[in-house]
C-alpha cells in the first residue's frame, strides 16, 4: 500500500519505505496533484507551477516525461506507455487517484469537516478532538522540500491557509469549552510557521492566558506587535489588540488543565529534505574513490570533502552515486545545490541566494528569513545544529563563497565538487584571508588524500578534506562503455573498444558521448566509430581530452 504525505515534506512510502521521487520538477508535479487527489489539473496549470518564470518551449513534453517517470515509480512493472491506475491523463491534464486513508491531506480535510459539523451543532469538545486529530497530521509547511518559488504558488499557499484556519477553529472550540491546553502545541507551531497571521496570533495569546501562561501571552503579543511593525510597518489590528486587552483584564476563561511554560527553544517544523539528483544508472568503477569517501565520512573530524578535477572527469557522478549509497547515514536530510560556478553564460549563485534556497528546503518560510549573509548563515547552521544531514554543493568556483554554506554540526557532511582545488594563489605575497585556505606556506599543492588541512578559524568549518579526481583506469573506462552500450557488444569488438578508450583519453564525458552515438546507431560497428575518432577531421572536442 502506498502512503502519500504532503502536509510537510513531500513523501511517498511503500510498506514503510520512502521512495526517491527523482528530479525537483517531478516532485513538484506530484506535490501539485496531491493537493487535490482525484481532480484533474490542466497542462497550463501544471506548467505554471513547475516553471515559476517563463516556461521553455518544450515544457509540455517535459511534463509528459515526468508523468511517465512517476507512473513507473508508483506502479513498478507497469508496461511502457501504459496509463496505470494511479496517475491518469484527462483532457488537457492529469490527476492522481488515491483513497482518503492513503493521503494525509485528504484525512486532514475529512477530520476538519467533522470538527466543523460538531462545532456547528454545539459540541465544542467533540470538535476539539476532530480538529486536533487533523492538526496532528501536519508536519510543517506544505510540500516543504520543494523550491520556495514553487511553494509560493497560490495552489500551495491555499493549503497552508487551510491549516491555519483549522488551527483557528480548533482554538475557538477549545477556548469555548476550556480545552485550550489541547490545542496550544498546534497553535504554537502554526504561529512559528506564519508569524504575521493576526487572527491566529490573537488566538495564541488567548490560549496561552487560558493555560495560565499570562507572562508568555503578553510576550507573544509584544513579539507579534514588533514583527508587524518591522516587516509590514503596521500596528496590531482590532482582533489582536482586543485579545491583548482581554489578557490584561484577566477576562479569559481558564482551561481545565494548566500547562508548563513554553520550551526554552522555539518550536519549528522538522523537515527532512531529500533533494539528491537521481543516481546515474550506468555508473561504473571508482571503487577506490568510493572507499575513500566512506573512510572520510567515518572520521568524526571531517566536515566537508572537496572533489576536484577537470571538466568531464565525473565529479558530480561520483558525488551523487556515493550520496545515494550513504543516504542512510544522514537520516535528517539530503540537500543539493547547483552553484553554477563554471556556467558560461550565467553568474555563479550568490551566497545569500544559496542560503535562502537551503533554508527553504529545510522548511524555513521565506518571510521569516533574516537578511544579509551572516544572519542567513547563522540561521542555516542553527537549523542544522542537531541534525545528521548531507549537503551536496555542485560546481563551486570560489572558496570564499562556500564558507557560509558549510554546516557546523558534527553530524553533517558537505560534499563539494569543483573544477579547481580552491587553493590560494601561487604568489606568496598575496594575502591569504580565506578561512578555508592555508594561510601561510609555499605555493599551493593539492593535499594528499586523507591529510587534514591546518586548523583554521572558525573551527567548525576548517576540516575540509581533499579528494582530487584523476582519470578512471582503463578497466573502469571499458566498464563504463559496457554499462552504456552493452557487455556483448563490447566483448565482440575488444580491439575497437581499446582504441575508443585510448582516443577518448579515458575521459568519462567523452566516453559517454561516444557511447550515446553507438546506442543511437546499433547497426554501426564500434570499429567504424573508432575510425572516426582516428580521423583528424573527426578527432576534436568533445571526443578529445579536455580541461
PDB file of C-alpha atoms in Angstrom, residues 253-542:
ATOM      1  CA  UNK A 253     -11.812  31.665  30.692  1.00  0.00           C
ATOM      2  CA  UNK A 254      -9.184  29.370  32.271  1.00  0.00           C
ATOM      3  CA  UNK A 255      -8.546  25.956  30.819  1.00  0.00           C
ATOM      4  CA  UNK A 256      -9.362  22.860  32.866  1.00  0.00           C
ATOM      5  CA  UNK A 257      -5.696  21.932  32.898  1.00  0.00           C
ATOM      6  CA  UNK A 258      -2.793  24.315  33.215  1.00  0.00           C
ATOM      7  CA  UNK A 259       0.364  23.630  31.218  1.00  0.00           C
ATOM      8  CA  UNK A 260       4.035  24.363  31.948  1.00  0.00           C
ATOM      9  CA  UNK A 261       5.794  27.292  30.381  1.00  0.00           C
ATOM     10  CA  UNK A 262       6.866  27.149  26.735  1.00  0.00           C
ATOM     11  CA  UNK A 263      10.003  25.178  25.857  1.00  0.00           C
ATOM     12  CA  UNK A 264      13.259  27.098  26.027  1.00  0.00           C
ATOM     13  CA  UNK A 265      13.868  26.681  22.297  1.00  0.00           C
ATOM     14  CA  UNK A 266      11.391  27.909  19.670  1.00  0.00           C
ATOM     15  CA  UNK A 267       9.167  25.272  18.137  1.00  0.00           C
ATOM     16  CA  UNK A 268       9.872  24.711  14.470  1.00  0.00           C
ATOM     17  CA  UNK A 269       8.719  22.088  11.997  1.00  0.00           C
ATOM     18  CA  UNK A 270      11.276  19.354  11.402  1.00  0.00           C
ATOM     19  CA  UNK A 271      11.683  18.951   7.662  1.00  0.00           C
ATOM     20  CA  UNK A 272      13.755  16.134   6.165  1.00  0.00           C
ATOM     21  CA  UNK A 273      14.536  17.199   2.584  1.00  0.00           C
ATOM     22  CA  UNK A 274      15.652  14.657   0.005  1.00  0.00           C
ATOM     23  CA  UNK A 275      16.959  16.692  -2.922  1.00  0.00           C
ATOM     24  CA  UNK A 276      19.617  14.376  -4.323  1.00  0.00           C
ATOM     25  CA  UNK A 277      19.535  14.121  -8.125  1.00  0.00           C
ATOM     26  CA  UNK A 278      18.827  10.627  -9.437  1.00  0.00           C
ATOM     27  CA  UNK A 279      21.897   8.405  -9.450  1.00  0.00           C
ATOM     28  CA  UNK A 280      23.441   7.526 -12.807  1.00  0.00           C
ATOM     29  CA  UNK A 281      22.177   4.005 -13.672  1.00  0.00           C
ATOM     30  CA  UNK A 282      25.293   3.305 -15.764  1.00  0.00           C
ATOM     31  CA  UNK A 283      27.794   4.395 -13.112  1.00  0.00           C
ATOM     32  CA  UNK A 284      30.827   2.101 -13.108  1.00  0.00           C
ATOM     33  CA  UNK A 285      34.177   1.853 -11.341  1.00  0.00           C
ATOM     34  CA  UNK A 286      35.667   4.394  -8.924  1.00  0.00           C
ATOM     35  CA  UNK A 287      35.855   1.758  -6.188  1.00  0.00           C
ATOM     36  CA  UNK A 288      38.969   3.316  -4.624  1.00  0.00           C
ATOM     37  CA  UNK A 289      37.388   6.778  -4.516  1.00  0.00           C
ATOM     38  CA  UNK A 290      34.133   5.418  -3.079  1.00  0.00           C
ATOM     39  CA  UNK A 291      36.074   3.594  -0.374  1.00  0.00           C
ATOM     40  CA  UNK A 292      37.982   6.781   0.432  1.00  0.00           C
ATOM     41  CA  UNK A 293      34.721   8.715   0.767  1.00  0.00           C
ATOM     42  CA  UNK A 294      33.435   6.005   3.094  1.00  0.00           C
ATOM     43  CA  UNK A 295      36.547   6.321   5.228  1.00  0.00           C
ATOM     44  CA  UNK A 296      36.420  10.121   5.335  1.00  0.00           C
ATOM     45  CA  UNK A 297      32.753  10.077   6.315  1.00  0.00           C
ATOM     46  CA  UNK A 298      33.565   7.777   9.227  1.00  0.00           C
ATOM     47  CA  UNK A 299      36.062  10.280  10.667  1.00  0.00           C
ATOM     48  CA  UNK A 300      34.309  12.424  13.240  1.00  0.00           C
ATOM     49  CA  UNK A 301      36.502  15.432  12.414  1.00  0.00           C
ATOM     50  CA  UNK A 302      35.569  15.591   8.720  1.00  0.00           C
ATOM     51  CA  UNK A 303      33.183  18.462   7.974  1.00  0.00           C
ATOM     52  CA  UNK A 304      33.499  18.609   4.181  1.00  0.00           C
ATOM     53  CA  UNK A 305      35.097  16.770   1.265  1.00  0.00           C
ATOM     54  CA  UNK A 306      36.213  18.660  -1.840  1.00  0.00           C
ATOM     55  CA  UNK A 307      36.100  16.518  -5.006  1.00  0.00           C
ATOM     56  CA  UNK A 308      38.127  18.377  -7.637  1.00  0.00           C
ATOM     57  CA  UNK A 309      39.111  17.644 -11.205  1.00  0.00           C
ATOM     58  CA  UNK A 310      38.800  18.902 -14.788  1.00  0.00           C
ATOM     59  CA  UNK A 311      35.538  19.132 -16.703  1.00  0.00           C
ATOM     60  CA  UNK A 312      34.021  15.822 -17.732  1.00  0.00           C
ATOM     61  CA  UNK A 313      36.015  13.658 -15.341  1.00  0.00           C
ATOM     62  CA  UNK A 314      32.938  12.542 -13.393  1.00  0.00           C
ATOM     63  CA  UNK A 315      32.988  14.607 -10.183  1.00  0.00           C
ATOM     64  CA  UNK A 316      29.225  15.028  -9.907  1.00  0.00           C
ATOM     65  CA  UNK A 317      28.510  11.427 -10.925  1.00  0.00           C
ATOM     66  CA  UNK A 318      30.820  10.179  -8.169  1.00  0.00           C
ATOM     67  CA  UNK A 319      29.381  12.549  -5.544  1.00  0.00           C
ATOM     68  CA  UNK A 320      25.756  11.678  -6.363  1.00  0.00           C
ATOM     69  CA  UNK A 321      26.459   7.943  -6.520  1.00  0.00           C
ATOM     70  CA  UNK A 322      28.160   7.962  -3.129  1.00  0.00           C
ATOM     71  CA  UNK A 323      25.474  10.204  -1.634  1.00  0.00           C
ATOM     72  CA  UNK A 324      22.757   7.702  -2.568  1.00  0.00           C
ATOM     73  CA  UNK A 325      24.881   4.824  -1.296  1.00  0.00           C
ATOM     74  CA  UNK A 326      25.455   6.603   2.033  1.00  0.00           C
ATOM     75  CA  UNK A 327      21.969   8.091   2.392  1.00  0.00           C
ATOM     76  CA  UNK A 328      21.170   6.009   5.485  1.00  0.00           C
ATOM     77  CA  UNK A 329      23.993   7.751   7.350  1.00  0.00           C
ATOM     78  CA  UNK A 330      22.131  11.054   7.024  1.00  0.00           C
ATOM     79  CA  UNK A 331      18.547  10.396   8.174  1.00  0.00           C
ATOM     80  CA  UNK A 332      17.751  14.084   8.794  1.00  0.00           C
ATOM     81  CA  UNK A 333      18.004  15.227   5.192  1.00  0.00           C
ATOM     82  CA  UNK A 334      19.966  15.310   1.951  1.00  0.00           C
ATOM     83  CA  UNK A 335      20.353  18.746   0.367  1.00  0.00           C
ATOM     84  CA  UNK A 336      21.610  19.551  -3.128  1.00  0.00           C
ATOM     85  CA  UNK A 337      22.526  22.914  -4.595  1.00  0.00           C
ATOM     86  CA  UNK A 338      23.886  23.699  -8.062  1.00  0.00           C
ATOM     87  CA  UNK A 339      26.231  26.668  -7.574  1.00  0.00           C
ATOM     88  CA  UNK A 340      26.874  27.219 -11.293  1.00  0.00           C
ATOM     89  CA  UNK A 341      30.468  28.265 -10.861  1.00  0.00           C
ATOM     90  CA  UNK A 342      31.578  27.159 -14.332  1.00  0.00           C
ATOM     91  CA  UNK A 343      28.453  28.168 -16.282  1.00  0.00           C
ATOM     92  CA  UNK A 344      29.497  30.115 -19.356  1.00  0.00           C
ATOM     93  CA  UNK A 345      26.519  32.464 -19.633  1.00  0.00           C
ATOM     94  CA  UNK A 346      25.286  32.592 -16.043  1.00  0.00           C
ATOM     95  CA  UNK A 347      26.751  34.136 -12.939  1.00  0.00           C
ATOM     96  CA  UNK A 348      27.566  31.834 -10.043  1.00  0.00           C
ATOM     97  CA  UNK A 349      24.921  31.612  -7.340  1.00  0.00           C
ATOM     98  CA  UNK A 350      25.390  34.316  -4.722  1.00  0.00           C
ATOM     99  CA  UNK A 351      25.837  33.084  -1.111  1.00  0.00           C
ATOM    100  CA  UNK A 352      22.701  34.900   0.079  1.00  0.00           C
ATOM    101  CA  UNK A 353      20.505  33.257  -2.562  1.00  0.00           C
ATOM    102  CA  UNK A 354      22.153  29.886  -1.949  1.00  0.00           C
ATOM    103  CA  UNK A 355      21.392  30.146   1.770  1.00  0.00           C
ATOM    104  CA  UNK A 356      17.795  31.149   1.102  1.00  0.00           C
ATOM    105  CA  UNK A 357      17.331  28.064  -1.082  1.00  0.00           C
ATOM    106  CA  UNK A 358      18.881  25.791   1.525  1.00  0.00           C
ATOM    107  CA  UNK A 359      16.730  27.277   4.294  1.00  0.00           C
ATOM    108  CA  UNK A 360      13.602  26.909   2.161  1.00  0.00           C
ATOM    109  CA  UNK A 361      14.409  23.231   1.618  1.00  0.00           C
ATOM    110  CA  UNK A 362      14.706  22.867   5.395  1.00  0.00           C
ATOM    111  CA  UNK A 363      11.198  24.253   5.891  1.00  0.00           C
ATOM    112  CA  UNK A 364      12.039  27.822   6.893  1.00  0.00           C
ATOM    113  CA  UNK A 365       9.375  30.176   5.419  1.00  0.00           C
ATOM    114  CA  UNK A 366      10.802  32.961   3.260  1.00  0.00           C
ATOM    115  CA  UNK A 367       9.007  35.618   5.300  1.00  0.00           C
ATOM    116  CA  UNK A 368      10.906  34.569   8.447  1.00  0.00           C
ATOM    117  CA  UNK A 369      14.377  34.502   6.881  1.00  0.00           C
ATOM    118  CA  UNK A 370      16.765  37.246   8.004  1.00  0.00           C
ATOM    119  CA  UNK A 371      18.618  39.499   5.597  1.00  0.00           C
ATOM    120  CA  UNK A 372      22.349  39.510   4.940  1.00  0.00           C
ATOM    121  CA  UNK A 373      24.734  36.616   4.506  1.00  0.00           C
ATOM    122  CA  UNK A 374      25.967  36.461   8.151  1.00  0.00           C
ATOM    123  CA  UNK A 375      22.435  36.304   9.563  1.00  0.00           C
ATOM    124  CA  UNK A 376      21.302  33.789   6.931  1.00  0.00           C
ATOM    125  CA  UNK A 377      24.347  31.605   7.607  1.00  0.00           C
ATOM    126  CA  UNK A 378      23.683  31.716  11.339  1.00  0.00           C
ATOM    127  CA  UNK A 379      20.055  30.681  10.798  1.00  0.00           C
ATOM    128  CA  UNK A 380      21.151  27.878   8.467  1.00  0.00           C
ATOM    129  CA  UNK A 381      23.606  26.496  10.997  1.00  0.00           C
ATOM    130  CA  UNK A 382      21.027  26.813  13.762  1.00  0.00           C
ATOM    131  CA  UNK A 383      18.500  24.713  11.815  1.00  0.00           C
ATOM    132  CA  UNK A 384      21.152  22.038  11.178  1.00  0.00           C
ATOM    133  CA  UNK A 385      22.692  22.239  14.643  1.00  0.00           C
ATOM    134  CA  UNK A 386      21.190  18.980  15.932  1.00  0.00           C
ATOM    135  CA  UNK A 387      20.908  17.070  12.658  1.00  0.00           C
ATOM    136  CA  UNK A 388      22.734  14.412  10.676  1.00  0.00           C
ATOM    137  CA  UNK A 389      22.421  15.794   7.164  1.00  0.00           C
ATOM    138  CA  UNK A 390      24.316  15.630   3.878  1.00  0.00           C
ATOM    139  CA  UNK A 391      24.809  18.748   1.749  1.00  0.00           C
ATOM    140  CA  UNK A 392      25.966  18.398  -1.871  1.00  0.00           C
ATOM    141  CA  UNK A 393      27.314  21.670  -3.295  1.00  0.00           C
ATOM    142  CA  UNK A 394      27.930  21.163  -7.001  1.00  0.00           C
ATOM    143  CA  UNK A 395      30.226  23.187  -9.274  1.00  0.00           C
ATOM    144  CA  UNK A 396      31.863  25.542  -6.784  1.00  0.00           C
ATOM    145  CA  UNK A 397      34.306  28.120  -8.065  1.00  0.00           C
ATOM    146  CA  UNK A 398      35.308  30.264  -5.074  1.00  0.00           C
ATOM    147  CA  UNK A 399      36.282  29.156  -1.580  1.00  0.00           C
ATOM    148  CA  UNK A 400      35.048  32.405  -0.064  1.00  0.00           C
ATOM    149  CA  UNK A 401      31.532  31.818  -1.373  1.00  0.00           C
ATOM    150  CA  UNK A 402      31.499  28.338   0.173  1.00  0.00           C
ATOM    151  CA  UNK A 403      32.272  29.288   3.756  1.00  0.00           C
ATOM    152  CA  UNK A 404      28.736  30.461   4.707  1.00  0.00           C
ATOM    153  CA  UNK A 405      27.248  27.266   3.209  1.00  0.00           C
ATOM    154  CA  UNK A 406      29.154  24.818   5.436  1.00  0.00           C
ATOM    155  CA  UNK A 407      27.145  23.499   8.411  1.00  0.00           C
ATOM    156  CA  UNK A 408      28.936  23.465  11.754  1.00  0.00           C
ATOM    157  CA  UNK A 409      27.120  20.448  13.225  1.00  0.00           C
ATOM    158  CA  UNK A 410      29.361  17.391  13.759  1.00  0.00           C
ATOM    159  CA  UNK A 411      26.677  15.123  12.297  1.00  0.00           C
ATOM    160  CA  UNK A 412      26.608  16.956   8.962  1.00  0.00           C
ATOM    161  CA  UNK A 413      28.841  16.375   5.952  1.00  0.00           C
ATOM    162  CA  UNK A 414      29.263  18.622   2.919  1.00  0.00           C
ATOM    163  CA  UNK A 415      30.338  17.226  -0.460  1.00  0.00           C
ATOM    164  CA  UNK A 416      31.764  19.893  -2.773  1.00  0.00           C
ATOM    165  CA  UNK A 417      32.597  19.468  -6.446  1.00  0.00           C
ATOM    166  CA  UNK A 418      34.804  21.940  -8.272  1.00  0.00           C
ATOM    167  CA  UNK A 419      36.991  22.109 -11.361  1.00  0.00           C
ATOM    168  CA  UNK A 420      39.743  23.683  -9.250  1.00  0.00           C
ATOM    169  CA  UNK A 421      41.154  22.608  -5.879  1.00  0.00           C
ATOM    170  CA  UNK A 422      40.048  26.019  -4.477  1.00  0.00           C
ATOM    171  CA  UNK A 423      43.541  26.627  -3.144  1.00  0.00           C
ATOM    172  CA  UNK A 424      45.207  30.026  -2.647  1.00  0.00           C
ATOM    173  CA  UNK A 425      47.193  31.940  -5.295  1.00  0.00           C
ATOM    174  CA  UNK A 426      50.713  30.712  -6.070  1.00  0.00           C
ATOM    175  CA  UNK A 427      52.168  34.149  -5.343  1.00  0.00           C
ATOM    176  CA  UNK A 428      53.199  34.027  -1.654  1.00  0.00           C
ATOM    177  CA  UNK A 429      52.999  37.816  -1.467  1.00  0.00           C
ATOM    178  CA  UNK A 430      49.237  37.729  -1.957  1.00  0.00           C
ATOM    179  CA  UNK A 431      47.444  37.962   1.419  1.00  0.00           C
ATOM    180  CA  UNK A 432      45.516  34.776   2.144  1.00  0.00           C
ATOM    181  CA  UNK A 433      42.457  35.559   4.235  1.00  0.00           C
ATOM    182  CA  UNK A 434      40.010  32.865   3.193  1.00  0.00           C
ATOM    183  CA  UNK A 435      39.345  30.646   6.259  1.00  0.00           C
ATOM    184  CA  UNK A 436      39.057  27.603   4.028  1.00  0.00           C
ATOM    185  CA  UNK A 437      42.584  28.012   2.699  1.00  0.00           C
ATOM    186  CA  UNK A 438      46.036  27.607   4.211  1.00  0.00           C
ATOM    187  CA  UNK A 439      47.224  30.975   5.477  1.00  0.00           C
ATOM    188  CA  UNK A 440      50.974  30.510   5.129  1.00  0.00           C
ATOM    189  CA  UNK A 441      53.492  28.350   3.339  1.00  0.00           C
ATOM    190  CA  UNK A 442      54.844  27.730  -0.155  1.00  0.00           C
ATOM    191  CA  UNK A 443      52.782  27.783  -3.358  1.00  0.00           C
ATOM    192  CA  UNK A 444      49.743  25.595  -3.003  1.00  0.00           C
ATOM    193  CA  UNK A 445      49.695  21.960  -3.992  1.00  0.00           C
ATOM    194  CA  UNK A 446      46.787  19.550  -3.630  1.00  0.00           C
ATOM    195  CA  UNK A 447      46.557  17.989  -0.183  1.00  0.00           C
ATOM    196  CA  UNK A 448      47.406  14.282  -0.081  1.00  0.00           C
ATOM    197  CA  UNK A 449      44.367  12.112   0.260  1.00  0.00           C
ATOM    198  CA  UNK A 450      43.420  11.639   3.923  1.00  0.00           C
ATOM    199  CA  UNK A 451      45.588  14.565   5.109  1.00  0.00           C
ATOM    200  CA  UNK A 452      43.889  17.153   7.275  1.00  0.00           C
ATOM    201  CA  UNK A 453      44.478  20.827   6.445  1.00  0.00           C
ATOM    202  CA  UNK A 454      45.991  23.016   9.187  1.00  0.00           C
ATOM    203  CA  UNK A 455      43.479  24.281  11.794  1.00  0.00           C
ATOM    204  CA  UNK A 456      41.690  27.394  10.672  1.00  0.00           C
ATOM    205  CA  UNK A 457      39.218  29.890  12.073  1.00  0.00           C
ATOM    206  CA  UNK A 458      36.342  29.271  12.640  1.00  0.00           C
ATOM    207  CA  UNK A 459      36.977  25.658  13.784  1.00  0.00           C
ATOM    208  CA  UNK A 460      33.569  24.189  12.769  1.00  0.00           C
ATOM    209  CA  UNK A 461      34.256  24.794   9.069  1.00  0.00           C
ATOM    210  CA  UNK A 462      38.012  24.179   8.968  1.00  0.00           C
ATOM    211  CA  UNK A 463      38.342  20.467   8.297  1.00  0.00           C
ATOM    212  CA  UNK A 464      37.818  20.304   4.534  1.00  0.00           C
ATOM    213  CA  UNK A 465      39.381  17.140   3.125  1.00  0.00           C
ATOM    214  CA  UNK A 466      40.662  16.989  -0.456  1.00  0.00           C
ATOM    215  CA  UNK A 467      39.795  14.239  -2.938  1.00  0.00           C
ATOM    216  CA  UNK A 468      41.403  15.130  -6.303  1.00  0.00           C
ATOM    217  CA  UNK A 469      39.842  13.024  -9.042  1.00  0.00           C
ATOM    218  CA  UNK A 470      42.028  11.506 -11.745  1.00  0.00           C
ATOM    219  CA  UNK A 471      41.051   9.746 -14.939  1.00  0.00           C
ATOM    220  CA  UNK A 472      39.475   6.327 -14.432  1.00  0.00           C
ATOM    221  CA  UNK A 473      41.604   3.289 -15.060  1.00  0.00           C
ATOM    222  CA  UNK A 474      41.442   1.565 -18.451  1.00  0.00           C
ATOM    223  CA  UNK A 475      39.435  -1.230 -16.815  1.00  0.00           C
ATOM    224  CA  UNK A 476      36.916   1.253 -15.422  1.00  0.00           C
ATOM    225  CA  UNK A 477      36.717   3.042 -18.769  1.00  0.00           C
ATOM    226  CA  UNK A 478      35.856  -0.234 -20.522  1.00  0.00           C
ATOM    227  CA  UNK A 479      33.295  -0.991 -17.813  1.00  0.00           C
ATOM    228  CA  UNK A 480      31.723   2.413 -18.379  1.00  0.00           C
ATOM    229  CA  UNK A 481      31.338   1.668 -22.095  1.00  0.00           C
ATOM    230  CA  UNK A 482      29.947  -1.797 -21.355  1.00  0.00           C
ATOM    231  CA  UNK A 483      27.312  -0.400 -18.977  1.00  0.00           C
ATOM    232  CA  UNK A 484      26.195   2.087 -21.625  1.00  0.00           C
ATOM    233  CA  UNK A 485      26.271   0.067 -24.849  1.00  0.00           C
ATOM    234  CA  UNK A 486      26.048  -3.500 -23.554  1.00  0.00           C
ATOM    235  CA  UNK A 487      28.645  -6.047 -22.471  1.00  0.00           C
ATOM    236  CA  UNK A 488      28.032  -8.286 -25.504  1.00  0.00           C
ATOM    237  CA  UNK A 489      28.802  -5.511 -27.963  1.00  0.00           C
ATOM    238  CA  UNK A 490      31.976  -4.564 -26.100  1.00  0.00           C
ATOM    239  CA  UNK A 491      33.119  -8.205 -25.958  1.00  0.00           C
ATOM    240  CA  UNK A 492      32.509  -8.607 -29.697  1.00  0.00           C
ATOM    241  CA  UNK A 493      34.987  -5.863 -30.675  1.00  0.00           C
ATOM    242  CA  UNK A 494      37.667  -5.633 -27.966  1.00  0.00           C
ATOM    243  CA  UNK A 495      40.186  -4.008 -30.275  1.00  0.00           C
ATOM    244  CA  UNK A 496      37.807  -1.221 -31.257  1.00  0.00           C
ATOM    245  CA  UNK A 497      36.904  -0.695 -27.601  1.00  0.00           C
ATOM    246  CA  UNK A 498      40.574  -0.301 -26.668  1.00  0.00           C
ATOM    247  CA  UNK A 499      41.051   2.263 -29.428  1.00  0.00           C
ATOM    248  CA  UNK A 500      37.941   4.215 -28.384  1.00  0.00           C
ATOM    249  CA  UNK A 501      39.157   4.289 -24.776  1.00  0.00           C
ATOM    250  CA  UNK A 502      42.569   5.484 -25.914  1.00  0.00           C
ATOM    251  CA  UNK A 503      41.230   8.103 -28.328  1.00  0.00           C
ATOM    252  CA  UNK A 504      38.886   9.491 -25.620  1.00  0.00           C
ATOM    253  CA  UNK A 505      41.781   9.741 -23.194  1.00  0.00           C
ATOM    254  CA  UNK A 506      39.671   7.715 -20.703  1.00  0.00           C
ATOM    255  CA  UNK A 507      37.670  10.898 -20.042  1.00  0.00           C
ATOM    256  CA  UNK A 508      34.197   9.811 -18.826  1.00  0.00           C
ATOM    257  CA  UNK A 509      32.345  12.619 -20.616  1.00  0.00           C
ATOM    258  CA  UNK A 510      33.971  11.772 -23.955  1.00  0.00           C
ATOM    259  CA  UNK A 511      33.266   8.073 -23.434  1.00  0.00           C
ATOM    260  CA  UNK A 512      29.640   8.866 -22.625  1.00  0.00           C
ATOM    261  CA  UNK A 513      29.269  10.878 -25.832  1.00  0.00           C
ATOM    262  CA  UNK A 514      30.749   8.096 -27.944  1.00  0.00           C
ATOM    263  CA  UNK A 515      28.518   5.561 -26.168  1.00  0.00           C
ATOM    264  CA  UNK A 516      25.438   7.687 -26.886  1.00  0.00           C
ATOM    265  CA  UNK A 517      26.355   7.693 -30.552  1.00  0.00           C
ATOM    266  CA  UNK A 518      26.894   3.942 -30.506  1.00  0.00           C
ATOM    267  CA  UNK A 519      23.499   3.348 -28.877  1.00  0.00           C
ATOM    268  CA  UNK A 520      21.744   5.533 -31.434  1.00  0.00           C
ATOM    269  CA  UNK A 521      23.362   3.544 -34.287  1.00  0.00           C
ATOM    270  CA  UNK A 522      23.220  -0.048 -33.105  1.00  0.00           C
ATOM    271  CA  UNK A 523      23.971  -1.416 -36.564  1.00  0.00           C
ATOM    272  CA  UNK A 524      27.141   0.676 -36.772  1.00  0.00           C
ATOM    273  CA  UNK A 525      30.321  -1.316 -35.883  1.00  0.00           C
ATOM    274  CA  UNK A 526      32.382   0.001 -32.997  1.00  0.00           C
ATOM    275  CA  UNK A 527      35.375  -0.253 -35.303  1.00  0.00           C
ATOM    276  CA  UNK A 528      33.810   2.388 -37.548  1.00  0.00           C
ATOM    277  CA  UNK A 529      33.342   4.702 -34.550  1.00  0.00           C
ATOM    278  CA  UNK A 530      36.976   4.151 -33.602  1.00  0.00           C
ATOM    279  CA  UNK A 531      37.997   5.004 -37.158  1.00  0.00           C
ATOM    280  CA  UNK A 532      36.035   8.247 -36.993  1.00  0.00           C
ATOM    281  CA  UNK A 533      37.873   9.171 -33.809  1.00  0.00           C
ATOM    282  CA  UNK A 534      41.191   8.429 -35.505  1.00  0.00           C
ATOM    283  CA  UNK A 535      40.339  10.687 -38.455  1.00  0.00           C
ATOM    284  CA  UNK A 536      41.941  14.129 -37.839  1.00  0.00           C
ATOM    285  CA  UNK A 537      38.817  15.775 -39.243  1.00  0.00           C
ATOM    286  CA  UNK A 538      36.645  13.983 -36.705  1.00  0.00           C
ATOM    287  CA  UNK A 539      39.036  13.986 -33.748  1.00  0.00           C
ATOM    288  CA  UNK A 540      38.039  17.122 -31.909  1.00  0.00           C
ATOM    289  CA  UNK A 541      36.185  18.077 -28.786  1.00  0.00           C
ATOM    290  CA  UNK A 542      34.233  16.607 -27.163  1.00  0.00           C
TER     291      UNK A 542
END
